[in-house]
Short mmCIF file of C-alpha atoms and ligand atoms in Angstrom, two decimals:
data_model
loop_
_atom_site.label_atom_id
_atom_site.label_comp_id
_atom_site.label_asym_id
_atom_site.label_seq_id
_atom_site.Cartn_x
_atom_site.Cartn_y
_atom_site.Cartn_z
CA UNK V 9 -23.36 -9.09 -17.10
CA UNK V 10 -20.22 -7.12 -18.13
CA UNK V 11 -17.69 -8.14 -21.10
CA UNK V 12 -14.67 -6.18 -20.80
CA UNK V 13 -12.30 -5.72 -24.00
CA UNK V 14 -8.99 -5.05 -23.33
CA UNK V 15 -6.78 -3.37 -26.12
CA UNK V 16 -3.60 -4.37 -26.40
CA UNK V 17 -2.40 -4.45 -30.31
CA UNK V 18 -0.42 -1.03 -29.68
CA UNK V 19 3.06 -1.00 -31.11
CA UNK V 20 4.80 1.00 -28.07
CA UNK V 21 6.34 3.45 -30.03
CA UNK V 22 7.06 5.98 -27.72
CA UNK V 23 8.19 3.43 -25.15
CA UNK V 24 10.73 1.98 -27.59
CA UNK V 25 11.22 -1.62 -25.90
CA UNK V 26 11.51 -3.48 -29.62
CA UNK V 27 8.16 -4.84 -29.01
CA UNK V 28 4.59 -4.72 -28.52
CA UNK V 29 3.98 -2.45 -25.42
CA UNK V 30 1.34 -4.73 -23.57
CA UNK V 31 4.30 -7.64 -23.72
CA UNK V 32 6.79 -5.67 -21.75
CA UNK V 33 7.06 -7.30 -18.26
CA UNK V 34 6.80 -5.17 -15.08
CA UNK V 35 7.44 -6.56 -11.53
CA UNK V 36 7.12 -10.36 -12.89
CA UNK V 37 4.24 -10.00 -14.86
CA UNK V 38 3.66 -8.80 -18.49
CA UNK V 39 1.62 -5.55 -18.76
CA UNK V 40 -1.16 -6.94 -20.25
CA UNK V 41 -1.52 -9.95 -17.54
CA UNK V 42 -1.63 -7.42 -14.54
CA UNK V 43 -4.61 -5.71 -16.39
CA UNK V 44 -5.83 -9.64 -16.82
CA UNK V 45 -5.72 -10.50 -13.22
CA UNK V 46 -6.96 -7.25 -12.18
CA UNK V 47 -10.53 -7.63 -14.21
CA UNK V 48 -10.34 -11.51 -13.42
CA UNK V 49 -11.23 -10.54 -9.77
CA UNK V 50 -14.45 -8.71 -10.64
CA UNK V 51 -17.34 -11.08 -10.04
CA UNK V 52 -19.67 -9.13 -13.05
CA UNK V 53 -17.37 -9.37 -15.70
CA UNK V 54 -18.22 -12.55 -17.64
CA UNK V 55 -15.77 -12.52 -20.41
CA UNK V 56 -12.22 -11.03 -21.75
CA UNK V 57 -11.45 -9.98 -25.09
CA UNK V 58 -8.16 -9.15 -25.95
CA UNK V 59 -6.75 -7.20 -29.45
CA UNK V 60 -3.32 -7.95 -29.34
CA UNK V 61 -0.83 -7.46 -32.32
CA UNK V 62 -0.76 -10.16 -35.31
CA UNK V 63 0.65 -13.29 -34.26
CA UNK V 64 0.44 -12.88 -30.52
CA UNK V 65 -1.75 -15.72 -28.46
CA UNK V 66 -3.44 -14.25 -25.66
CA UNK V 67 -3.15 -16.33 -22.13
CA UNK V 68 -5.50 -19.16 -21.63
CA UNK V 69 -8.59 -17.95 -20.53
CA UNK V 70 -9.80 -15.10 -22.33
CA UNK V 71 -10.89 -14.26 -26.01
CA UNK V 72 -8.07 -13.52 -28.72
CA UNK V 73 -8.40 -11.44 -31.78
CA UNK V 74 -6.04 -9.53 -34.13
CA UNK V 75 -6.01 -5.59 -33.31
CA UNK V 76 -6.50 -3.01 -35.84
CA UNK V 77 -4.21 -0.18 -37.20
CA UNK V 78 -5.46 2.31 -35.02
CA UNK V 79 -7.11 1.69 -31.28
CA UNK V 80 -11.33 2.02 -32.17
CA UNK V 81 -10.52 -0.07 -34.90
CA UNK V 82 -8.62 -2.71 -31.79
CA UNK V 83 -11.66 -2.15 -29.83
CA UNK V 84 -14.27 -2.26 -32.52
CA UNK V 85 -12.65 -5.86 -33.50
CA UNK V 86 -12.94 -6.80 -29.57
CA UNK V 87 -16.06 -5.82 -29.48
CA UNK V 88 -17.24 -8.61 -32.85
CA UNK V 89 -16.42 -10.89 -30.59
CA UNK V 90 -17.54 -10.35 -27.52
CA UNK V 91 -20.72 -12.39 -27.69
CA UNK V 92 -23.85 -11.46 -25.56
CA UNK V 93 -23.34 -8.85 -22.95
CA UNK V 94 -23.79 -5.54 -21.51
CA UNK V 95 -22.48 -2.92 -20.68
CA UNK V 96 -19.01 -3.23 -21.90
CA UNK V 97 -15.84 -2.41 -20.05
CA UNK V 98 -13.05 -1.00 -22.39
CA UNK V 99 -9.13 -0.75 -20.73
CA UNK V 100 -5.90 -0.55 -22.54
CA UNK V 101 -3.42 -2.52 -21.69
CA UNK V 102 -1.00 0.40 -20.93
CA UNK V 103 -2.84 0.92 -17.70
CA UNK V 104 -1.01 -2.22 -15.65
CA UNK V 105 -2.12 -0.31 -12.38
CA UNK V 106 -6.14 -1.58 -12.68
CA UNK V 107 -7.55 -2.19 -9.54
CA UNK V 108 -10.49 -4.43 -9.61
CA UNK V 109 -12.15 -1.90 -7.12
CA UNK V 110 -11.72 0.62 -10.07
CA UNK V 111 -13.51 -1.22 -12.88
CA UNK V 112 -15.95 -2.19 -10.21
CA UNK V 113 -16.31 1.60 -9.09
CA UNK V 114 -16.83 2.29 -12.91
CA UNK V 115 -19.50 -0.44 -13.57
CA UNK V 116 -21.55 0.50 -10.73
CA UNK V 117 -21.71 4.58 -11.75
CA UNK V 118 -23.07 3.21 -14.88
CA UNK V 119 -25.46 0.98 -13.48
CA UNK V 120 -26.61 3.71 -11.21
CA UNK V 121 -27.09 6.77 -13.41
CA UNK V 122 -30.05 5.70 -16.06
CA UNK V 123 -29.01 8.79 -18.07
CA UNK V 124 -25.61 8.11 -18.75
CA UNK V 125 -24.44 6.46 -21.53
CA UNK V 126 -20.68 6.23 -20.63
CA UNK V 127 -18.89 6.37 -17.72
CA UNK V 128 -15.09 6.53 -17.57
CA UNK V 129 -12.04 6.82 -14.63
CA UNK V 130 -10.95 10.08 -14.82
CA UNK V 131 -8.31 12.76 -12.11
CA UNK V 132 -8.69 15.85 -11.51
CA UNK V 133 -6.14 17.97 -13.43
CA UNK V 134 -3.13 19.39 -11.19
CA UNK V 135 -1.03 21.17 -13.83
CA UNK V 136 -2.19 24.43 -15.08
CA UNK V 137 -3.31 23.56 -18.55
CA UNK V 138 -2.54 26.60 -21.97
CA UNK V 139 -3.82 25.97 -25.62
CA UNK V 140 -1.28 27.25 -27.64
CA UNK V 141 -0.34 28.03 -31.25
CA UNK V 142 1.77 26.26 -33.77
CA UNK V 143 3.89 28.90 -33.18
CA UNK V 144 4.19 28.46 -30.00
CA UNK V 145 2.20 31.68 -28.59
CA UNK V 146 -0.08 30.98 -25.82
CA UNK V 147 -3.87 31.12 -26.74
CA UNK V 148 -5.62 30.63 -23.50
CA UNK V 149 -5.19 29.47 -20.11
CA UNK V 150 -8.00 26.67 -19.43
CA UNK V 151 -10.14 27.37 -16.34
CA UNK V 152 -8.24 24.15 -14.08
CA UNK V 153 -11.33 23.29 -11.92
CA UNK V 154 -13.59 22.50 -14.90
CA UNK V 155 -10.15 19.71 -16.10
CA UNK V 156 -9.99 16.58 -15.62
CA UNK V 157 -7.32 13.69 -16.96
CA UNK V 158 -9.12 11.15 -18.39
CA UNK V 159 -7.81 7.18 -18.19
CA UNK V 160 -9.42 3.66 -18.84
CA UNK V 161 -11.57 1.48 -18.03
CA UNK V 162 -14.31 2.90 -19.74
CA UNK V 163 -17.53 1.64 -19.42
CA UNK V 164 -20.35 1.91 -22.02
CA UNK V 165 -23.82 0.88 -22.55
CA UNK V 166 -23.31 -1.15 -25.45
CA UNK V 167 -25.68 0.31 -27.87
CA UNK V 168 -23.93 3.54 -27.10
CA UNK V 169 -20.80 2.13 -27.77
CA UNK V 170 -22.04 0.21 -30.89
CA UNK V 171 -23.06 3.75 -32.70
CA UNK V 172 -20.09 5.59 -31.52
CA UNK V 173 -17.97 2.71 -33.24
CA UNK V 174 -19.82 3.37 -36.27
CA UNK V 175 -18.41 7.30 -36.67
CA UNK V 176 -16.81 7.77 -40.10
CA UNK V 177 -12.84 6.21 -40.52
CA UNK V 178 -10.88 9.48 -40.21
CA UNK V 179 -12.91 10.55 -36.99
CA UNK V 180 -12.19 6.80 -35.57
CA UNK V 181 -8.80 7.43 -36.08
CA UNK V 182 -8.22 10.54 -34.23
CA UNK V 183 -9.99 9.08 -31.22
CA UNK V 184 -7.62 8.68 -28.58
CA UNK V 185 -10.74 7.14 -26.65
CA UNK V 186 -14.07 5.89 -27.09
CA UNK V 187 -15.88 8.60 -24.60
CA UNK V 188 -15.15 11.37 -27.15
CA UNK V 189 -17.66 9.65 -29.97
CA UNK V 190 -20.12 9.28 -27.68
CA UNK V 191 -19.63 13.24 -26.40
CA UNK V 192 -19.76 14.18 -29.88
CA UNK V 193 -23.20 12.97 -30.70
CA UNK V 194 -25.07 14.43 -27.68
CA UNK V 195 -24.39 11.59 -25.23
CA UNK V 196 -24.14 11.61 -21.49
CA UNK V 197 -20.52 10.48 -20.39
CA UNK V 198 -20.06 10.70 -16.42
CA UNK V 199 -16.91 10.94 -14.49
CA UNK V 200 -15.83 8.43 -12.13
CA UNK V 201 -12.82 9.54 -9.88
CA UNK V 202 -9.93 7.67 -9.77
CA UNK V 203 -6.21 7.07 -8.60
CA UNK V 204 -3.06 9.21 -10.24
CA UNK V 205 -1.71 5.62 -9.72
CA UNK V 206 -3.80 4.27 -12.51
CA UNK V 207 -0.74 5.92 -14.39
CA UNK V 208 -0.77 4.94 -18.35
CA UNK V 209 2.83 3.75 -19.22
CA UNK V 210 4.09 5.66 -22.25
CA UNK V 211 7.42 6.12 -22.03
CA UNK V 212 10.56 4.84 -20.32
CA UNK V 213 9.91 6.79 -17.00
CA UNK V 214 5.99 5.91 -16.58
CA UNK V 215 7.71 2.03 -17.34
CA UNK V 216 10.20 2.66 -14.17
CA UNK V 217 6.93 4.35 -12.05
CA UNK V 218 4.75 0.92 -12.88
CA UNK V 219 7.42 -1.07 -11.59
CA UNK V 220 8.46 0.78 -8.40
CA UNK V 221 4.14 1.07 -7.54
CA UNK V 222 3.18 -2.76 -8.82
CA UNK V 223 6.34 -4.10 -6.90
CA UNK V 224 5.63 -2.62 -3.66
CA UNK V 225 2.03 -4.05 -4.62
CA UNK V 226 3.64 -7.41 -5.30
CA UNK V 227 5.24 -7.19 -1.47
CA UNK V 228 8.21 -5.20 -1.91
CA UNK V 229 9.75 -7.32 -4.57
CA UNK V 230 9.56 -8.16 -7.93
CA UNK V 231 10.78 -11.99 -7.59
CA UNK V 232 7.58 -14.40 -8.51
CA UNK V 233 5.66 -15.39 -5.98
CA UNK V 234 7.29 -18.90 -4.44
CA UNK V 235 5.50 -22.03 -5.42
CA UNK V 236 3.72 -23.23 -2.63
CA UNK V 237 4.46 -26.96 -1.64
CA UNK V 238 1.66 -29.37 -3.09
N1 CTP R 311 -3.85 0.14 -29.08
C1 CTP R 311 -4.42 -0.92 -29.81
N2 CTP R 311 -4.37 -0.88 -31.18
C2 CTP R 311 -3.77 0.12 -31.83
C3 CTP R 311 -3.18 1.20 -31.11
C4 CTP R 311 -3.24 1.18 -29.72
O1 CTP R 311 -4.95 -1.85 -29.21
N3 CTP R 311 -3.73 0.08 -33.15
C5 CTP R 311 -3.87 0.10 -27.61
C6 CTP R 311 -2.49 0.01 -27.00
O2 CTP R 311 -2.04 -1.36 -26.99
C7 CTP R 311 -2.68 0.59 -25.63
C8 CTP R 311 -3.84 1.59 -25.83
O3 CTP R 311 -4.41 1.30 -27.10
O4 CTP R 311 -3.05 -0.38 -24.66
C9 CTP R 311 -3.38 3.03 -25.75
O5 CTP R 311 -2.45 3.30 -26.78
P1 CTP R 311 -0.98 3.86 -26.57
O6 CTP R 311 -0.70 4.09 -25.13
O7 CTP R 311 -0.79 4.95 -27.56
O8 CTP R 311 -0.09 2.56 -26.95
P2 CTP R 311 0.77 2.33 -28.26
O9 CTP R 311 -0.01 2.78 -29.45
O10 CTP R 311 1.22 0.91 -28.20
O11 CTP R 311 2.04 3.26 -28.01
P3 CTP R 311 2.68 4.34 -29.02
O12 CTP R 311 1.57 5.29 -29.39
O13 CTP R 311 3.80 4.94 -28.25
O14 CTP R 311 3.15 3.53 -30.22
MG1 MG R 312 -0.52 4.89 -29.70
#
């Protein structure tokens, strides 16, 4: 059986709503429960961790614990206490748009490729992509067809994950996901194509996206659902 972590301590910075990103509500729901329903619906997952910032209670349901200053440390902490289970399913919280036929999608390359150690939701890049210099001189244009945009859920044998994890502090915290460690060390990570709706909400605009795409989702509003008569 899968556990799936979710990480959720981020401070939202960038999105600048005076509070924890994963908090911020989008057509009725916070972000983080929309990622909650999403993996709720997916039979194989067995259990949800959540890192959310100090002094936040996750919803009933699922596994709380305190995140980390910097994500692997949020997911390494998830990960403690995930109890028995494998592979593991990692998602941020900033990615509201899950689908559970997604993570599913995800779980099942894994299961089907013995090789692989990771596989993760990723797009094929549509911009034309340039490395360029502090100073601002263009280095080299990147050949597009070989690009791809990488997103979450991630999901990793958990042995794989477990060494990858282990990587030395100031590697852990340039991560910006878990697939790179693996990469790094020889390891098979496999592709698994997904939506450009899966969008991850950064700033204001990706925030006004969410709510236009979950709405519709929702039925074309963002009112609750009505309570239906007992
Ligand atoms: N995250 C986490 N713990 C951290 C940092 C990030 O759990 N110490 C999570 C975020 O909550 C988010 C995901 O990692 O779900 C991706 O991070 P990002 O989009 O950068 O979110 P924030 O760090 O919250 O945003 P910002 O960088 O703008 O502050
Ligand atoms: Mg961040």
């Amino acid at each position: 059986m899968t556990v799936a972590l979710i990480v959720a301590a981020g401070s939202g910075e960038r999105l600048g709503a005076g509070g924890p990103k994963a908090l911020v509500g989008v057509a009725g729901r916070s972000m983080l429960q929309w990622s909650l329903d999403a993996l709720a619906a997916v039979a194989e997952i067995e259990r949800i961790v959540v890192a959310l910032p100090a002094g936040v209670a996750a919803p009933p349901g699922v596994i709380d614990v305190e995140g980390g200053a910097v994500r692997s440390d949020s997911v390494r902490r998830a990960l403690a206490q995930a109890g028995a289970g494998d592979p593991v399913l990692v998602h941020d919280a900033a990615r509201p748009m899950l689908t559970p036929e997604l993570a599913e999608a995800v779980i099942a390359a894994l299961r089907g490729d013995r090789g692989a150690d990771a596989a993760i939701a990723a797009i094929p890049v549509t911009d034309t992509v340039k490395r360029v210099d502090a100073d601002g001189t263009v280095r080299e244009t990147l050949e597009r067809s070989e690009l791809w945009a990488v997103q979450t859920p991630q999901v990793f044998r958990r042995d794989a994950l477990g060494r990858a994890l282990a990587a030395p502090a100031h590697e852990l915290a340039r991560a910006t996901d878990d697939a790179l460690l693996i990469e790094r060390e020889g390891g098979r990570v496999i592709v698994v194509p997904a939506s450009d709706e899966n969008l991850k909400v950064t700033t204001p605009l990706d925030l006004k996206l969410a709510e236009l795409l979950l709405s519709a989702r929702a039925g074309g509003s963002s009112a609750p659902a009505p309570v239906k008569p007992a």
